[in-house]
Amino acid sequence: MRRIRANAIAILTVAWILGTFYYLWQDNKPRSSASSASQPRAAGIKSQKGSAGRVEILREDRTIPLIVTHVPHGELQNQLVGSFDEKAYLSSKQLRPGEDPYREHAFNLQESDRLGSERAIRDTRHYRCASVNFDSDLPSTSVIITFHNEARSTLLRTIKSVLMRSPPSLIQEIILVDDFSADPEDCQLLSQIPKVRCLRNGRREGLIRSRVRGASAASATILTFLDSHCEVNTDWLQPLLQRVKEDHTRVVSPIIDVISLDNFAYLAASADLRGGFDWSLHFKWEQIPIEQKMARTDPTQPIKTPVIAGGIFVMDKSWFNHLGQYDTHMDIWGGENFELSFRVWMCGGSLEILPCSRVGHVFRKRHPYDFPEGNALTYIKNTRRAAEVWMDEYKQYYYAARPSAQGKAFGSITDRIELRHKLNCNSFRWYLENVYPELRIPEQEAVFSLLKQGGLCLETHGADSLGLAECKGSGSNRVQAQKWMLVEPHIRQHDLCLAISAFTPGSKVKMEACNPKEPRQKWKPKGPALQHVVSGLCLDSQPPIGPPVITPCHPQLASQSWEPQLIT
Ligand code: LR7
Ligand code: MN
């Protein structure tokens, strides 16, 4: 009896010990091991898996044990970074005691320097991302980083995060384009790191021309653009390359996480956002439309976006070249993301945010560098170029939202217009209808006018018929029938629009319910005449007075002359 009890106790003890070990092992297992299906993780990195796992993150996350991204150590680290003397590079540019740590870079330089060149960051992806599979033969990429007077510690951390968190075989090279920073060594010294190349501009060009220079020098078939103060997260690159490999017309971005400009904490950004803008061409993050959100059953799927933020994206190099790279007459900073986004969508490509790719970026509140032509004028020049080339008649809303842009110089756009014709791109209306229907088109101020022909006015009789009649004064009740709202392309009265009944000369003109997609209702001014857009024929009262019709345009004809007279 005693032996049985002793045996039972022994068995229970062993089971308890085994259970405890199993629990600890489970607890310690790195989450990335669940992704063993995702082959393209670098073999070298995989063998180091044991050094990842649960660690304690300092600062704001102090008490929460977190799964962190993997940082290789020892030999692998040497292979990736070579003999580069990191300490010397960083220490020669330290903040002097008493100096304002925000002055030079508009973020807390002291904190950035303190962090050093590598650190563990939280894997901010949805947990299902870890089990997504990628092709084993993804193409490699040239990473292009342009910078002007970037802090050494942020720049180095950007580069090291790329080298350490990407499968080495997928990084062909990292091209730094030093946009005429004060110290050429900021860039030059970094070229001691294997795969890192340094190009230096002989004068300040701005990020747009710098990126074009970097892209032209790239030897890989795929381009990856990064800002100079980023940290890429676990397996950030594979989802991007996979989507572009499948379809070279896709231009893809990661979710851009936030690195605090004060304490450099790495914070997860919402996965429900996409890029949008208002009519002043101000970029903003916005919620994805509710219907799309409801339809999303798989959080690893791409999110279509009307525009990209601009700094962090992957694009096929031949597609980049085919579409005309960038508008190199844009200076320093701003607007190029709209120009690229409109161009990609309107000329046959698409823009996506891939939620399983995460890259952190230090968002700042001001520009730490100067704009030779001034910040406001540069932004206006760049966005005016984008609006003039791509926004067709909708550019009026840009000017209405940004009146100061009118009359400001923006250079010649002939080349870019030619490019648009050559690429046979869709209209901005197409873009609004198909890509960004959520962008509200501002109500035009309702302006009512008479449409006068000599002493007579165009008027409606009931719902259907039209004719000319003596103009009524604004006090008269009957003026309603002569009161027109001219909102291009419509000539309307309340919900009814002037429409042709057929596209042939002599066809009658009538009133019918307005429909923005109906080509029979679209008109534009042609001198004193009103021309039907599609048929090219003009509104004619065909004297001696009959119901109005459309006839070939001769704007000098009295029967085709319609003088708008505002009703106040
Ligand atoms: O003259 C310059 N030359 C440069 O090389 C001015 C800037 N630069 C570099 C600079 O060092 C940095 O690497 O260009 C990059 C972007 O400049 P930032 O970081 O000062 O600007 P930003 O982060 O506000 O820029 C966002 O908008 C820009 C519009 O022109 C670009 O598209 C940036 O790439 C873009 N950054 C991002 O999309 C990251 C996410 C931020 C958001 C939203
Ligand atoms: Mn930036």
CSV table of C-alpha atoms in Angstrom, one decimal, residues 187-381:
chain,number,residue,atom,x,y,z
A,187,CYS,CA,27.7,58.9,-46.4
A,188,GLN,CA,31.2,57.9,-47.5
A,189,LEU,CA,32.2,56.1,-44.3
A,190,LEU,CA,29.1,54.0,-44.5
A,191,SER,CA,30.2,52.5,-47.9
A,192,GLN,CA,32.6,50.4,-45.8
A,193,ILE,CA,29.6,48.3,-44.9
A,194,PRO,CA,29.2,45.4,-47.4
A,195,LYS,CA,26.5,46.1,-50.0
A,196,VAL,CA,26.3,49.8,-49.2
A,197,ARG,CA,27.1,52.3,-52.0
A,198,CYS,CA,27.3,56.0,-51.6
A,199,LEU,CA,26.4,58.6,-54.2
A,200,ARG,CA,26.9,62.2,-53.4
A,201,ASN,CA,25.1,65.1,-55.2
A,202,GLY,CA,27.4,68.0,-56.2
A,203,ARG,CA,24.6,70.4,-55.1
A,204,ARG,CA,21.3,70.2,-53.3
A,205,GLU,CA,18.8,68.6,-55.5
A,206,GLY,CA,15.9,67.6,-53.2
A,207,LEU,CA,14.6,64.2,-52.6
A,208,ILE,CA,12.9,63.8,-56.0
A,209,ARG,CA,15.9,64.2,-58.3
A,210,SER,CA,18.0,62.3,-55.7
A,211,ARG,CA,15.7,59.3,-55.9
A,212,VAL,CA,15.8,59.4,-59.7
A,213,ARG,CA,19.6,59.3,-59.5
A,214,GLY,CA,19.6,56.4,-57.0
A,215,ALA,CA,17.1,54.5,-59.1
A,216,SER,CA,19.1,55.0,-62.3
A,217,ALA,CA,22.2,53.6,-60.5
A,218,ALA,CA,20.3,50.5,-59.2
A,219,SER,CA,21.3,47.2,-60.5
A,220,ALA,CA,18.4,45.1,-59.2
A,221,THR,CA,15.1,44.8,-61.1
A,222,ILE,CA,13.1,46.0,-58.1
A,223,LEU,CA,13.5,49.3,-56.4
A,224,THR,CA,12.8,49.8,-52.7
A,225,PHE,CA,12.6,53.4,-51.4
A,226,LEU,CA,13.1,54.3,-47.8
A,227,ASP,CA,13.4,57.5,-45.8
A,228,SER,CA,16.7,57.9,-43.9
A,229,HIS,CA,15.1,57.5,-40.4
A,230,CYS,CA,13.3,54.2,-40.6
A,231,GLU,CA,13.5,50.8,-38.9
A,232,VAL,CA,12.2,47.9,-40.8
A,233,ASN,CA,10.4,45.1,-38.9
A,234,THR,CA,10.3,41.3,-39.1
A,235,ASP,CA,9.9,39.9,-42.6
A,236,TRP,CA,9.0,43.3,-43.9
A,237,LEU,CA,10.4,42.7,-47.4
A,238,GLN,CA,9.0,39.4,-48.6
A,239,PRO,CA,5.3,40.5,-48.8
A,240,LEU,CA,6.3,43.6,-50.8
A,241,LEU,CA,8.5,41.7,-53.2
A,242,GLN,CA,5.9,38.9,-53.6
A,243,ARG,CA,3.2,41.3,-54.7
A,244,VAL,CA,5.4,43.0,-57.2
A,245,LYS,CA,6.7,39.7,-58.5
A,246,GLU,CA,3.2,38.6,-59.2
A,247,ASP,CA,2.3,41.8,-61.1
A,248,HIS,CA,4.9,44.3,-61.9
A,249,THR,CA,2.4,47.1,-62.2
A,250,ARG,CA,1.6,47.1,-58.5
A,251,VAL,CA,3.3,49.7,-56.4
A,252,VAL,CA,3.3,48.6,-52.8
A,253,SER,CA,3.9,50.1,-49.4
A,254,PRO,CA,4.2,48.7,-45.9
A,255,ILE,CA,2.1,49.9,-42.9
A,256,ILE,CA,4.2,52.7,-41.6
A,257,ASP,CA,4.6,52.4,-37.8
A,258,VAL,CA,5.5,55.3,-35.7
A,259,ILE,CA,8.9,55.9,-34.0
A,260,SER,CA,8.4,58.6,-31.4
A,261,LEU,CA,10.4,61.7,-32.1
A,262,ASP,CA,10.8,62.2,-28.3
A,263,ASN,CA,11.8,58.8,-26.9
A,264,PHE,CA,12.1,56.7,-30.0
A,265,ALA,CA,9.6,54.2,-28.8
A,266,TYR,CA,8.4,52.0,-31.7
A,267,LEU,CA,4.6,52.1,-31.8
A,268,ALA,CA,2.3,50.1,-33.9
A,269,ALA,CA,0.2,52.0,-36.4
A,270,SER,CA,-3.4,51.1,-37.1
A,271,ALA,CA,-3.9,48.5,-39.8
A,272,ASP,CA,-7.2,50.1,-41.0
A,273,LEU,CA,-5.7,53.1,-42.7
A,274,ARG,CA,-5.0,54.1,-46.3
A,275,GLY,CA,-3.7,57.2,-47.9
A,276,GLY,CA,-6.0,60.0,-48.9
A,277,PHE,CA,-5.9,63.8,-49.5
A,278,ASP,CA,-8.1,66.9,-49.6
A,279,TRP,CA,-8.4,69.3,-52.5
A,280,SER,CA,-5.5,71.4,-51.3
A,281,LEU,CA,-3.4,68.3,-51.9
A,282,HIS,CA,-2.7,67.8,-48.3
A,283,PHE,CA,-1.9,64.1,-47.6
A,284,LYS,CA,-3.8,62.4,-44.7
A,285,TRP,CA,-4.3,58.9,-43.4
A,286,GLU,CA,-7.9,57.9,-43.4
A,287,GLN,CA,-10.0,54.9,-42.4
A,288,ILE,CA,-10.6,52.5,-45.2
A,289,PRO,CA,-14.3,52.8,-46.3
A,290,ILE,CA,-16.7,50.8,-44.1
A,291,GLU,CA,-17.9,48.5,-46.9
A,292,GLN,CA,-14.3,47.5,-47.6
A,293,LYS,CA,-13.6,47.0,-44.0
A,294,MET,CA,-16.6,44.7,-43.6
A,295,ALA,CA,-15.6,42.7,-46.6
A,296,ARG,CA,-12.1,42.1,-45.2
A,297,THR,CA,-12.1,38.6,-43.8
A,298,ASP,CA,-8.4,38.1,-44.1
A,299,PRO,CA,-6.2,40.7,-42.3
A,300,THR,CA,-3.2,39.7,-44.3
A,301,GLN,CA,-4.7,40.8,-47.6
A,302,PRO,CA,-3.6,44.0,-49.4
A,303,ILE,CA,-5.4,47.3,-48.9
A,304,LYS,CA,-5.9,49.4,-52.1
A,305,THR,CA,-5.0,53.0,-51.5
A,306,PRO,CA,-5.7,56.1,-53.6
A,307,VAL,CA,-2.3,57.6,-52.8
A,308,ILE,CA,0.8,56.5,-50.9
A,309,ALA,CA,2.6,58.5,-48.2
A,310,GLY,CA,5.5,58.6,-50.6
A,311,GLY,CA,8.6,57.7,-48.8
A,312,ILE,CA,8.5,53.9,-48.3
A,313,PHE,CA,7.5,51.8,-51.3
A,314,VAL,CA,8.6,49.1,-53.6
A,315,MET,CA,8.2,49.3,-57.4
A,316,ASP,CA,9.5,47.4,-60.4
A,317,LYS,CA,12.4,49.3,-61.9
A,318,SER,CA,11.2,48.9,-65.5
A,319,TRP,CA,7.7,50.0,-64.6
A,320,PHE,CA,9.2,53.0,-62.8
A,321,ASN,CA,11.1,53.9,-65.9
A,322,HIS,CA,8.2,53.1,-68.2
A,323,LEU,CA,5.9,55.4,-66.2
A,324,GLY,CA,8.4,58.3,-66.3
A,325,GLN,CA,10.2,57.9,-63.0
A,326,TYR,CA,9.4,61.2,-61.2
A,327,ASP,CA,8.7,64.7,-62.4
A,328,THR,CA,12.3,66.0,-62.0
A,329,HIS,CA,11.2,69.6,-62.1
A,330,MET,CA,9.8,69.2,-58.6
A,331,ASP,CA,12.2,70.5,-55.9
A,332,ILE,CA,13.3,69.5,-52.4
A,333,TRP,CA,10.3,68.0,-50.8
A,334,GLY,CA,6.5,67.4,-51.3
A,335,GLY,CA,3.9,66.7,-54.0
A,336,GLU,CA,5.8,63.9,-55.7
A,337,ASN,CA,3.7,61.3,-53.9
A,338,PHE,CA,0.5,62.7,-55.5
A,339,GLU,CA,2.1,62.9,-58.9
A,340,LEU,CA,3.3,59.3,-58.7
A,341,SER,CA,0.1,58.0,-57.2
A,342,PHE,CA,-2.2,59.7,-59.9
A,343,ARG,CA,0.2,58.5,-62.6
A,344,VAL,CA,0.3,54.9,-61.4
A,345,TRP,CA,-3.5,54.6,-61.1
A,346,MET,CA,-4.4,56.5,-64.2
A,347,CYS,CA,-1.8,54.8,-66.4
A,348,GLY,CA,-2.6,51.2,-65.7
A,349,GLY,CA,-1.1,50.3,-62.4
A,350,SER,CA,-2.3,50.1,-58.8
A,351,LEU,CA,-1.2,51.1,-55.3
A,352,GLU,CA,-1.5,48.9,-52.2
A,353,ILE,CA,-0.6,48.8,-48.6
A,354,LEU,CA,0.5,45.4,-47.4
A,355,PRO,CA,-0.4,44.9,-43.8
A,356,CYS,CA,2.1,42.0,-43.2
A,357,SER,CA,4.9,44.4,-43.9
A,358,ARG,CA,5.8,47.0,-41.2
A,359,VAL,CA,8.3,49.7,-41.3
A,360,GLY,CA,8.8,52.3,-38.5
A,361,HIS,CA,9.4,55.9,-39.4
A,362,VAL,CA,10.3,59.0,-37.3
A,363,PHE,CA,7.4,61.4,-38.0
A,364,ARG,CA,8.5,65.0,-37.4
A,365,LYS,CA,6.6,68.2,-36.8
A,366,ARG,CA,8.8,70.5,-38.8
A,367,HIS,CA,11.4,70.2,-41.5
A,368,PRO,CA,14.9,70.3,-40.0
A,369,TYR,CA,16.4,71.6,-43.3
A,370,ASP,CA,16.1,74.7,-45.4
A,371,PHE,CA,14.2,75.1,-48.6
A,372,PRO,CA,16.2,77.4,-50.9
A,373,GLU,CA,13.0,78.8,-52.5
A,374,GLY,CA,11.0,78.7,-49.2
A,375,ASN,CA,8.9,75.9,-47.9
A,376,ALA,CA,5.5,77.2,-49.0
A,377,LEU,CA,6.5,78.2,-52.6
A,378,THR,CA,8.2,74.8,-53.1
A,379,TYR,CA,5.1,72.9,-52.0
A,380,ILE,CA,3.0,75.1,-54.2
A,381,LYS,CA,5.3,74.6,-57.2
